[in-house]
PDB file of C-alpha atoms in Angstrom:
ATOM      1  CA  UNK V   1       0.435   0.098  -0.455  1.00 77.00           C
ATOM      2  CA  UNK V   2       1.683   3.294  -1.272  1.00 84.00           C
ATOM      3  CA  UNK V   3       2.033   5.840   1.527  1.00 88.00           C
ATOM      4  CA  UNK V   4       3.159   9.770   1.381  1.00 90.00           C
ATOM      5  CA  UNK V   5       5.797  10.604   3.302  1.00 92.00           C
ATOM      6  CA  UNK V   6       5.536  13.427   5.883  1.00 91.00           C
ATOM      7  CA  UNK V   7       9.082  14.072   7.915  1.00 91.00           C
ATOM      8  CA  UNK V   8      12.083  11.995   8.733  1.00 90.00           C
ATOM      9  CA  UNK V   9      14.318  11.830  12.042  1.00 87.00           C
ATOM     10  CA  UNK V  10      16.902   9.774  13.132  1.00 84.00           C
ATOM     11  CA  UNK V  11      17.195   6.299  14.218  1.00 77.00           C
ATOM     12  CA  UNK V  12      19.537   5.743  16.983  1.00 70.00           C
ATOM     13  CA  UNK V  13      21.953   4.701  14.750  1.00 76.00           C
ATOM     14  CA  UNK V  14      22.128   7.700  13.059  1.00 81.00           C
ATOM     15  CA  UNK V  15      20.164   6.258  10.046  1.00 83.00           C
ATOM     16  CA  UNK V  16      17.437   8.240   8.384  1.00 90.00           C
ATOM     17  CA  UNK V  17      14.379   7.096   8.665  1.00 88.00           C
ATOM     18  CA  UNK V  18      11.195   8.218   6.705  1.00 90.00           C
ATOM     19  CA  UNK V  19       7.708   8.668   8.341  1.00 90.00           C
ATOM     20  CA  UNK V  20       4.581   7.416   6.296  1.00 86.00           C
ATOM     21  CA  UNK V  21       1.125   9.264   7.121  1.00 84.00           C
ATOM     22  CA  UNK V  22      -0.236   5.597   8.073  1.00 77.00           C
ATOM     23  CA  UNK V  23       2.799   6.440  11.191  1.00 73.00           C
ATOM     24  CA  UNK V  24       4.873   3.749   9.728  1.00 79.00           C
ATOM     25  CA  UNK V  25       8.613   4.510   8.838  1.00 83.00           C
ATOM     26  CA  UNK V  26      10.998   3.281   6.366  1.00 86.00           C
ATOM     27  CA  UNK V  27      14.942   3.614   6.367  1.00 87.00           C
ATOM     28  CA  UNK V  28      16.286   5.402   3.810  1.00 90.00           C
ATOM     29  CA  UNK V  29      20.024   4.407   4.012  1.00 87.00           C
ATOM     30  CA  UNK V  30      22.901   6.847   2.444  1.00 86.00           C
ATOM     31  CA  UNK V  31      25.547   3.206   2.060  1.00 84.00           C
ATOM     32  CA  UNK V  32      27.146   3.581  -1.203  1.00 82.00           C
ATOM     33  CA  UNK V  33      27.497   1.396  -3.491  1.00 78.00           C
ATOM     34  CA  UNK V  34      24.198  -0.567  -2.111  1.00 79.00           C
ATOM     35  CA  UNK V  35      22.162   2.089  -1.370  1.00 81.00           C
ATOM     36  CA  UNK V  36      22.954   5.675  -2.768  1.00 88.00           C
ATOM     37  CA  UNK V  37      20.771   8.207  -1.229  1.00 91.00           C
ATOM     38  CA  UNK V  38      22.872  11.141  -0.962  1.00 92.00           C
ATOM     39  CA  UNK V  39      19.641  13.583  -1.269  1.00 94.00           C
ATOM     40  CA  UNK V  40      18.660  12.184   2.375  1.00 92.00           C
ATOM     41  CA  UNK V  41      22.259  13.912   4.167  1.00 92.00           C
ATOM     42  CA  UNK V  42      20.706  17.543   3.409  1.00 94.00           C
ATOM     43  CA  UNK V  43      17.781  19.133   5.150  1.00 93.00           C
ATOM     44  CA  UNK V  44      16.888  20.577   0.973  1.00 94.00           C
ATOM     45  CA  UNK V  45      16.886  16.852  -0.349  1.00 94.00           C
ATOM     46  CA  UNK V  46      14.870  15.235   2.849  1.00 93.00           C
ATOM     47  CA  UNK V  47      12.451  17.947   2.166  1.00 92.00           C
ATOM     48  CA  UNK V  48      12.089  17.538  -0.832  1.00 93.00           C
ATOM     49  CA  UNK V  49      11.327  13.958  -0.810  1.00 92.00           C
ATOM     50  CA  UNK V  50       8.135  15.105   1.148  1.00 93.00           C
ATOM     51  CA  UNK V  51       5.100  13.969  -0.030  1.00 92.00           C
ATOM     52  CA  UNK V  52       6.115  11.196  -2.394  1.00 92.00           C
ATOM     53  CA  UNK V  53       4.617   7.784  -2.015  1.00 91.00           C
ATOM     54  CA  UNK V  54       6.357   4.461  -0.855  1.00 88.00           C
ATOM     55  CA  UNK V  55       5.107   0.968  -0.593  1.00 86.00           C
ATOM     56  CA  UNK V  56       4.369  -0.155   2.982  1.00 84.00           C
ATOM     57  CA  UNK V  57       4.980  -3.056   3.546  1.00 75.00           C
ATOM     58  CA  UNK V  58       3.280  -3.044   7.463  1.00 72.00           C
ATOM     59  CA  UNK V  59       0.604  -1.732   5.788  1.00 73.00           C
ATOM     60  CA  UNK V  60      -0.198  -4.586   3.506  1.00 69.00           C
ATOM     61  CA  UNK V  61       0.409  -6.569   6.864  1.00 66.00           C
ATOM     62  CA  UNK V  62      -1.700  -4.450   8.727  1.00 59.00           C
ATOM     63  CA  UNK V  63      -4.372  -4.975   6.227  1.00 64.00           C
ATOM     64  CA  UNK V  64      -4.417  -8.542   6.703  1.00 66.00           C
ATOM     65  CA  UNK V  65      -4.830  -8.411  10.285  1.00 61.00           C
ATOM     66  CA  UNK V  66      -7.547  -5.903  10.785  1.00 62.00           C
ATOM     67  CA  UNK V  67      -9.534  -8.164   8.279  1.00 67.00           C
ATOM     68  CA  UNK V  68      -9.089 -11.595  10.620  1.00 69.00           C
ATOM     69  CA  UNK V  69      -9.763  -8.992  13.516  1.00 64.00           C
ATOM     70  CA  UNK V  70     -12.961  -8.261  11.867  1.00 67.00           C
ATOM     71  CA  UNK V  71     -13.925 -11.287  11.487  1.00 73.00           C
ATOM     72  CA  UNK V  72     -13.372 -12.608  15.114  1.00 71.00           C
ATOM     73  CA  UNK V  73     -14.802  -9.162  16.389  1.00 66.00           C
ATOM     74  CA  UNK V  74     -18.315 -10.427  14.466  1.00 70.00           C
ATOM     75  CA  UNK V  75     -18.297 -13.832  15.363  1.00 73.00           C
ATOM     76  CA  UNK V  76     -17.327 -12.454  19.405  1.00 68.00           C
ATOM     77  CA  UNK V  77     -20.352 -10.334  19.093  1.00 65.00           C
ATOM     78  CA  UNK V  78     -22.570 -12.345  17.399  1.00 68.00           C
ATOM     79  CA  UNK V  79     -22.027 -15.224  20.274  1.00 70.00           C
ATOM     80  CA  UNK V  80     -22.667 -12.603  23.144  1.00 65.00           C
ATOM     81  CA  UNK V  81     -25.671 -11.636  21.143  1.00 62.00           C
ATOM     82  CA  UNK V  82     -26.690 -15.020  21.235  1.00 65.00           C
ATOM     83  CA  UNK V  83     -25.774 -16.547  24.090  1.00 65.00           C
ATOM     84  CA  UNK V  84     -26.227 -13.500  27.245  1.00 57.00           C
ATOM     85  CA  UNK V  85     -28.129 -10.784  25.088  1.00 55.00           C
ATOM     86  CA  UNK V  86     -31.414 -13.757  25.180  1.00 61.00           C
ATOM     87  CA  UNK V  87     -31.449 -14.825  21.361  1.00 64.00           C
ATOM     88  CA  UNK V  88     -30.911 -18.417  22.758  1.00 68.00           C
ATOM     89  CA  UNK V  89     -33.794 -18.596  25.230  1.00 71.00           C
ATOM     90  CA  UNK V  90     -36.131 -16.730  22.511  1.00 64.00           C
ATOM     91  CA  UNK V  91     -34.976 -18.971  19.639  1.00 70.00           C
ATOM     92  CA  UNK V  92     -36.118 -22.175  21.749  1.00 70.00           C
ATOM     93  CA  UNK V  93     -38.978 -20.789  22.186  1.00 72.00           C
ATOM     94  CA  UNK V  94     -39.666 -20.044  18.824  1.00 73.00           C
ATOM     95  CA  UNK V  95     -40.250 -16.008  19.541  1.00 72.00           C
ATOM     96  CA  UNK V  96     -38.567 -15.537  16.306  1.00 69.00           C
ATOM     97  CA  UNK V  97     -40.054 -11.932  15.720  1.00 71.00           C
ATOM     98  CA  UNK V  98     -38.071 -11.091  19.272  1.00 69.00           C
ATOM     99  CA  UNK V  99     -35.293 -12.568  18.357  1.00 64.00           C
ATOM    100  CA  UNK V 100     -35.229 -10.628  15.326  1.00 68.00           C
ATOM    101  CA  UNK V 101     -35.784  -7.916  17.177  1.00 67.00           C
ATOM    102  CA  UNK V 102     -32.918  -8.236  19.693  1.00 60.00           C
ATOM    103  CA  UNK V 103     -30.791  -9.102  17.225  1.00 61.00           C
ATOM    104  CA  UNK V 104     -31.192  -5.870  15.223  1.00 61.00           C
ATOM    105  CA  UNK V 105     -30.383  -4.144  18.461  1.00 55.00           C
ATOM    106  CA  UNK V 106     -27.449  -5.292  19.102  1.00 53.00           C
ATOM    107  CA  UNK V 107     -24.181  -3.157  18.695  1.00 55.00           C
ATOM    108  CA  UNK V 108     -21.532  -5.177  16.756  1.00 57.00           C
ATOM    109  CA  UNK V 109     -20.060  -1.399  15.545  1.00 57.00           C
ATOM    110  CA  UNK V 110     -18.202  -0.885  18.416  1.00 56.00           C
ATOM    111  CA  UNK V 111     -16.774  -4.302  18.601  1.00 53.00           C
ATOM    112  CA  UNK V 112     -15.395  -3.954  14.692  1.00 56.00           C
ATOM    113  CA  UNK V 113     -14.033  -0.547  15.958  1.00 54.00           C
ATOM    114  CA  UNK V 114     -11.958  -1.908  18.667  1.00 53.00           C
ATOM    115  CA  UNK V 115     -10.370  -4.463  16.469  1.00 51.00           C
ATOM    116  CA  UNK V 116      -9.846  -2.287  14.148  1.00 51.00           C
ATOM    117  CA  UNK V 117      -8.256   0.678  16.497  1.00 52.00           C
ATOM    118  CA  UNK V 118      -5.928  -2.552  17.794  1.00 48.00           C
ATOM    119  CA  UNK V 119      -4.263  -2.691  14.592  1.00 46.00           C
ATOM    120  CA  UNK V 120      -4.330   0.999  13.631  1.00 49.00           C
ATOM    121  CA  UNK V 121      -3.288   1.960  16.886  1.00 55.00           C
ATOM    122  CA  UNK V 122       0.072   3.145  14.962  1.00 58.00           C
ATOM    123  CA  UNK V 123      -1.429   5.341  12.209  1.00 71.00           C
ATOM    124  CA  UNK V 124      -1.199   9.037  12.370  1.00 84.00           C
ATOM    125  CA  UNK V 125      -3.911  11.132  12.060  1.00 90.00           C
ATOM    126  CA  UNK V 126      -3.650  14.621   9.772  1.00 89.00           C
ATOM    127  CA  UNK V 127      -5.377  17.931  10.514  1.00 90.00           C
ATOM    128  CA  UNK V 128      -4.778  21.229   8.551  1.00 90.00           C
ATOM    129  CA  UNK V 129      -1.651  22.618   9.769  1.00 93.00           C
ATOM    130  CA  UNK V 130      -0.556  19.319  11.925  1.00 94.00           C
ATOM    131  CA  UNK V 131       0.156  15.705  11.978  1.00 94.00           C
ATOM    132  CA  UNK V 132      -0.551  13.572  15.040  1.00 95.00           C
ATOM    133  CA  UNK V 133       1.647  10.345  15.292  1.00 93.00           C
ATOM    134  CA  UNK V 134       1.931   8.047  18.278  1.00 92.00           C
ATOM    135  CA  UNK V 135       4.435   9.419  20.852  1.00 93.00           C
ATOM    136  CA  UNK V 136       7.898   7.635  20.852  1.00 91.00           C
ATOM    137  CA  UNK V 137      10.671   7.218  23.091  1.00 91.00           C
ATOM    138  CA  UNK V 138      12.625   9.363  20.942  1.00 92.00           C
ATOM    139  CA  UNK V 139      10.250  12.473  21.657  1.00 94.00           C
ATOM    140  CA  UNK V 140      11.420  12.366  25.697  1.00 94.00           C
ATOM    141  CA  UNK V 141      13.492  15.452  24.436  1.00 95.00           C
ATOM    142  CA  UNK V 142      10.908  17.470  23.266  1.00 96.00           C
ATOM    143  CA  UNK V 143       8.498  16.599  25.754  1.00 96.00           C
ATOM    144  CA  UNK V 144      10.806  17.793  28.535  1.00 96.00           C
ATOM    145  CA  UNK V 145      11.669  21.080  26.717  1.00 96.00           C
ATOM    146  CA  UNK V 146       8.348  21.647  25.967  1.00 96.00           C
ATOM    147  CA  UNK V 147       6.337  20.829  28.921  1.00 96.00           C
ATOM    148  CA  UNK V 148       9.068  21.808  30.832  1.00 94.00           C
ATOM    149  CA  UNK V 149       8.073  25.375  30.729  1.00 95.00           C
ATOM    150  CA  UNK V 150       6.231  26.346  34.276  1.00 94.00           C
ATOM    151  CA  UNK V 151       3.675  28.384  32.430  1.00 95.00           C
ATOM    152  CA  UNK V 152       2.724  25.022  30.242  1.00 95.00           C
ATOM    153  CA  UNK V 153       2.672  22.417  33.562  1.00 94.00           C
ATOM    154  CA  UNK V 154       0.567  25.621  35.331  1.00 94.00           C
ATOM    155  CA  UNK V 155      -1.940  25.432  32.673  1.00 92.00           C
ATOM    156  CA  UNK V 156      -2.233  20.982  32.490  1.00 90.00           C
ATOM    157  CA  UNK V 157      -3.176  18.881  35.278  1.00 88.00           C
ATOM    158  CA  UNK V 158      -0.165  16.013  35.507  1.00 88.00           C
ATOM    159  CA  UNK V 159       2.713  17.878  34.426  1.00 93.00           C
ATOM    160  CA  UNK V 160       5.336  17.923  36.364  1.00 91.00           C
ATOM    161  CA  UNK V 161       7.592  20.970  37.311  1.00 93.00           C
ATOM    162  CA  UNK V 162      10.394  21.324  37.116  1.00 93.00           C
ATOM    163  CA  UNK V 163      10.522  18.237  34.952  1.00 94.00           C
ATOM    164  CA  UNK V 164      13.299  16.243  35.774  1.00 94.00           C
ATOM    165  CA  UNK V 165      15.442  14.202  33.742  1.00 93.00           C
ATOM    166  CA  UNK V 166      14.008  10.844  32.823  1.00 93.00           C
ATOM    167  CA  UNK V 167      10.444  12.060  33.583  1.00 94.00           C
ATOM    168  CA  UNK V 168       9.396  12.143  30.194  1.00 94.00           C
ATOM    169  CA  UNK V 169      10.997   8.686  29.634  1.00 93.00           C
ATOM    170  CA  UNK V 170       9.211   7.244  32.736  1.00 93.00           C
ATOM    171  CA  UNK V 171       5.730   8.725  31.456  1.00 92.00           C
ATOM    172  CA  UNK V 172       6.304   7.412  27.247  1.00 92.00           C
ATOM    173  CA  UNK V 173       7.272   3.649  28.867  1.00 90.00           C
ATOM    174  CA  UNK V 174       4.042   3.873  31.049  1.00 89.00           C
ATOM    175  CA  UNK V 175       1.265   4.722  28.490  1.00 88.00           C
ATOM    176  CA  UNK V 176      -0.866   1.342  28.081  1.00 84.00           C
ATOM    177  CA  UNK V 177      -2.699   0.372  25.329  1.00 78.00           C
ATOM    178  CA  UNK V 178      -5.982   2.123  26.534  1.00 85.00           C
ATOM    179  CA  UNK V 179      -3.964   5.055  25.883  1.00 90.00           C
ATOM    180  CA  UNK V 180      -3.846   6.385  22.480  1.00 93.00           C
ATOM    181  CA  UNK V 181      -1.332   9.817  22.785  1.00 95.00           C
ATOM    182  CA  UNK V 182      -0.131  11.691  20.088  1.00 96.00           C
ATOM    183  CA  UNK V 183       2.819  13.850  19.127  1.00 96.00           C
ATOM    184  CA  UNK V 184       1.650  17.110  18.323  1.00 96.00           C
ATOM    185  CA  UNK V 185       4.059  17.702  14.613  1.00 95.00           C
ATOM    186  CA  UNK V 186       3.657  20.831  12.103  1.00 94.00           C
ATOM    187  CA  UNK V 187       2.362  19.450   8.772  1.00 90.00           C
ATOM    188  CA  UNK V 188       5.995  19.805   6.695  1.00 81.00           C
ATOM    189  CA  UNK V 189       8.397  20.429   9.187  1.00 87.00           C
ATOM    190  CA  UNK V 190       7.541  17.443  11.922  1.00 89.00           C
ATOM    191  CA  UNK V 191       8.511  19.407  14.538  1.00 93.00           C
ATOM    192  CA  UNK V 192       7.404  18.634  17.772  1.00 96.00           C
ATOM    193  CA  UNK V 193       4.930  21.119  19.701  1.00 97.00           C
ATOM    194  CA  UNK V 194       3.546  19.243  22.207  1.00 97.00           C
ATOM    195  CA  UNK V 195       1.006  16.105  23.041  1.00 97.00           C
ATOM    196  CA  UNK V 196      -2.445  15.372  22.753  1.00 97.00           C
ATOM    197  CA  UNK V 197      -4.721  12.015  23.678  1.00 95.00           C
ATOM    198  CA  UNK V 198      -7.379   9.689  24.604  1.00 95.00           C
ATOM    199  CA  UNK V 199      -7.149   7.550  27.290  1.00 93.00           C
ATOM    200  CA  UNK V 200     -10.124   4.927  27.777  1.00 91.00           C
ATOM    201  CA  UNK V 201     -12.063   4.242  30.774  1.00 86.00           C
ATOM    202  CA  UNK V 202     -11.639   0.820  32.555  1.00 70.00           C
ATOM    203  CA  UNK V 203     -13.901  -2.180  31.720  1.00 62.00           C
ATOM    204  CA  UNK V 204     -16.536  -0.118  34.475  1.00 60.00           C
ATOM    205  CA  UNK V 205     -17.137   2.553  32.143  1.00 68.00           C
ATOM    206  CA  UNK V 206     -16.650   0.645  28.505  1.00 68.00           C
ATOM    207  CA  UNK V 207     -16.332   2.708  25.728  1.00 85.00           C
ATOM    208  CA  UNK V 208     -15.506   6.171  26.913  1.00 93.00           C
ATOM    209  CA  UNK V 209     -12.630   8.025  27.061  1.00 95.00           C
ATOM    210  CA  UNK V 210     -10.906  11.271  28.693  1.00 96.00           C
ATOM    211  CA  UNK V 211      -9.376  14.009  26.396  1.00 97.00           C
ATOM    212  CA  UNK V 212      -6.054  16.019  27.445  1.00 96.00           C
ATOM    213  CA  UNK V 213      -3.644  17.842  25.350  1.00 97.00           C
ATOM    214  CA  UNK V 214      -1.183  20.409  25.903  1.00 97.00           C
ATOM    215  CA  UNK V 215       0.848  23.348  24.009  1.00 97.00           C
ATOM    216  CA  UNK V 216       4.287  24.009  23.939  1.00 96.00           C
ATOM    217  CA  UNK V 217       4.385  28.027  25.291  1.00 96.00           C
ATOM    218  CA  UNK V 218       5.849  28.743  21.642  1.00 95.00           C
ATOM    219  CA  UNK V 219       2.539  28.107  19.981  1.00 96.00           C
ATOM    220  CA  UNK V 220      -0.037  29.395  21.708  1.00 95.00           C
ATOM    221  CA  UNK V 221      -2.767  31.362  20.555  1.00 93.00           C
ATOM    222  CA  UNK V 222      -2.667  29.635  16.926  1.00 94.00           C
ATOM    223  CA  UNK V 223      -5.568  27.268  17.176  1.00 95.00           C
ATOM    224  CA  UNK V 224      -3.498  24.066  17.237  1.00 96.00           C
ATOM    225  CA  UNK V 225      -5.364  23.190  20.415  1.00 96.00           C
ATOM    226  CA  UNK V 226      -8.710  23.424  18.913  1.00 96.00           C
ATOM    227  CA  UNK V 227      -7.080  21.474  16.239  1.00 96.00           C
ATOM    228  CA  UNK V 228      -5.751  18.706  17.311  1.00 97.00           C
ATOM    229  CA  UNK V 229      -8.928  18.686  20.247  1.00 97.00           C
ATOM    230  CA  UNK V 230     -11.177  18.352  17.103  1.00 96.00           C
ATOM    231  CA  UNK V 231      -8.987  15.593  15.445  1.00 95.00           C
ATOM    232  CA  UNK V 232      -8.840  13.656  18.098  1.00 96.00           C
ATOM    233  CA  UNK V 233     -12.733  13.678  18.701  1.00 96.00           C
ATOM    234  CA  UNK V 234     -13.189  12.003  15.265  1.00 94.00           C
ATOM    235  CA  UNK V 235     -10.583   9.174  16.239  1.00 93.00           C
ATOM    236  CA  UNK V 236     -12.238   8.689  19.402  1.00 93.00           C
ATOM    237  CA  UNK V 237     -15.877   8.093  17.489  1.00 91.00           C
ATOM    238  CA  UNK V 238     -14.674   6.577  14.098  1.00 87.00           C
ATOM    239  CA  UNK V 239     -12.093   4.755  15.065  1.00 86.00           C
ATOM    240  CA  UNK V 240     -11.812   3.658  18.428  1.00 87.00           C
ATOM    241  CA  UNK V 241     -16.040   3.705  18.005  1.00 86.00           C
ATOM    242  CA  UNK V 242     -16.522   5.313  21.605  1.00 91.00           C
ATOM    243  CA  UNK V 243     -19.808   6.352  22.835  1.00 92.00           C
ATOM    244  CA  UNK V 244     -18.669   9.630  24.588  1.00 95.00           C
ATOM    245  CA  UNK V 245     -16.190  11.749  25.392  1.00 97.00           C
ATOM    246  CA  UNK V 246     -15.102  13.737  28.478  1.00 97.00           C
ATOM    247  CA  UNK V 247     -12.345  16.585  29.059  1.00 97.00           C
ATOM    248  CA  UNK V 248     -11.485  18.827  32.206  1.00 96.00           C
ATOM    249  CA  UNK V 249      -9.752  22.069  32.462  1.00 96.00           C
ATOM    250  CA  UNK V 250      -8.580  24.536  34.969  1.00 96.00           C
ATOM    251  CA  UNK V 251     -11.331  27.115  36.028  1.00 95.00           C
ATOM    252  CA  UNK V 252      -9.075  29.884  35.637  1.00 95.00           C
ATOM    253  CA  UNK V 253      -7.658  29.029  32.124  1.00 94.00           C
ATOM    254  CA  UNK V 254     -10.432  30.415  29.776  1.00 94.00           C
ATOM    255  CA  UNK V 255      -8.670  29.296  26.924  1.00 94.00           C
ATOM    256  CA  UNK V 256      -8.782  25.478  27.112  1.00 95.00           C
ATOM    257  CA  UNK V 257     -12.460  26.430  27.750  1.00 96.00           C
ATOM    258  CA  UNK V 258     -12.783  28.012  24.559  1.00 96.00           C
ATOM    259  CA  UNK V 259     -10.776  24.524  23.047  1.00 96.00           C
ATOM    260  CA  UNK V 260     -13.044  22.093  24.451  1.00 97.00           C
ATOM    261  CA  UNK V 261     -16.382  24.449  23.438  1.00 97.00           C
ATOM    262  CA  UNK V 262     -14.817  24.482  20.094  1.00 96.00           C
ATOM    263  CA  UNK V 263     -14.489  21.332  19.690  1.00 96.00           C
ATOM    264  CA  UNK V 264     -18.139  20.212  20.706  1.00 96.00           C
ATOM    265  CA  UNK V 265     -18.096  19.819  24.481  1.00 97.00           C
ATOM    266  CA  UNK V 266     -20.761  20.773  26.445  1.00 97.00           C
ATOM    267  CA  UNK V 267     -20.187  22.200  29.826  1.00 97.00           C
ATOM    268  CA  UNK V 268     -21.558  19.681  32.837  1.00 97.00           C
ATOM    269  CA  UNK V 269     -20.354  21.073  36.239  1.00 96.00           C
ATOM    270  CA  UNK V 270     -18.087  23.301  38.512  1.00 96.00           C
ATOM    271  CA  UNK V 271     -16.326  21.642  40.994  1.00 95.00           C
ATOM    272  CA  UNK V 272     -14.037  23.767  43.832  1.00 95.00           C
ATOM    273  CA  UNK V 273     -10.794  22.316  44.843  1.00 93.00           C
ATOM    274  CA  UNK V 274     -11.071  19.401  42.994  1.00 91.00           C
ATOM    275  CA  UNK V 275      -7.099  19.124  42.265  1.00 89.00           C
ATOM    276  CA  UNK V 276      -4.148  20.037  44.249  1.00 92.00           C
ATOM    277  CA  UNK V 277      -1.324  20.928  42.019  1.00 90.00           C
ATOM    278  CA  UNK V 278       1.982  22.720  41.754  1.00 91.00           C
ATOM    279  CA  UNK V 279       1.235  23.762  45.313  1.00 90.00           C
ATOM    280  CA  UNK V 280      -2.526  25.415  45.064  1.00 91.00           C
ATOM    281  CA  UNK V 281      -5.877  24.082  44.825  1.00 94.00           C
ATOM    282  CA  UNK V 282      -7.800  24.684  41.963  1.00 95.00           C
ATOM    283  CA  UNK V 283     -10.781  24.540  40.664  1.00 95.00           C
ATOM    284  CA  UNK V 284     -12.232  22.108  37.819  1.00 95.00           C
ATOM    285  CA  UNK V 285     -14.751  22.763  34.838  1.00 96.00           C
ATOM    286  CA  UNK V 286     -16.133  19.366  33.472  1.00 97.00           C
ATOM    287  CA  UNK V 287     -17.269  18.773  30.270  1.00 97.00           C
ATOM    288  CA  UNK V 288     -18.579  15.850  28.045  1.00 97.00           C
ATOM    289  CA  UNK V 289     -19.253  15.187  24.366  1.00 97.00           C
ATOM    290  CA  UNK V 290     -22.008  12.360  23.115  1.00 95.00           C
ATOM    291  CA  UNK V 291     -21.089  10.095  20.031  1.00 91.00           C
ATOM    292  CA  UNK V 292     -23.549  11.568  17.331  1.00 84.00           C
ATOM    293  CA  UNK V 293     -26.147  10.182  15.534  1.00 78.00           C
ATOM    294  CA  UNK V 294     -26.101   8.052  12.734  1.00 62.00           C
ATOM    295  CA  UNK V 295     -27.106   9.946   9.907  1.00 51.00           C
ATOM    296  CA  UNK V 296     -30.504   8.790   8.981  1.00 49.00           C
ATOM    297  CA  UNK V 297     -30.293   6.817  12.356  1.00 46.00           C
TER     298      UNK V 297
END
């Protein structure tokens, strides 16, 4: 499957890797006489390759895995509807019309979305000015530099200050399968400007997730937070199959409130002294967004 080049980065052995729009990468080594790619050694040469399409074997492999995952998800959802949703009893009693009605209400789509999301977890998300790609350990220096500014930490719950060496690596390494966290990168240059993500709730609250984001101080006031939030809302509903997304912001931060409102979130409450952060008790504004109804539904 052909995928466009969106940027480049150096691997641990100082070899250049082309970043593809799907989130995968391909080495672009210059090792004459076996591989002659002198253009990869200069910034101008690498920039000239942006947008060129490469065959991505990992996408082809993922496609086959997705097809198998969808088949398994359908089988699992069908068994659950039959065995646990009451269909088996209705069929045994010969109450076919009620059985068909029950089948119509069985929710198969979220199961399929979840199967797809497991295999698309490495895919990047594109918006007008940003590429949201899965965050990786190599991003730790950028995370520490951008989130390490006190102004950023003061406006984002969970960011420590001072942001000491090793903290970024520990945070990235701690992300689990429920955490869909992306580096926010400028289209074209690939420069990282912040991070955003959705963290799915546990089994006690299935098909819901919390949205969070932060933007580096030099990039404030340019609408990047809104753009990232809107992209993640689409990802949450269309790819992860979520039914709802919730988010919070500090009451003293009207900018974050505007970001959430522009992304479609509805304010549902105010909580005083809900969080102790960097030496002060913070009031919290709570927001939620429900999955929009299907067209014609």
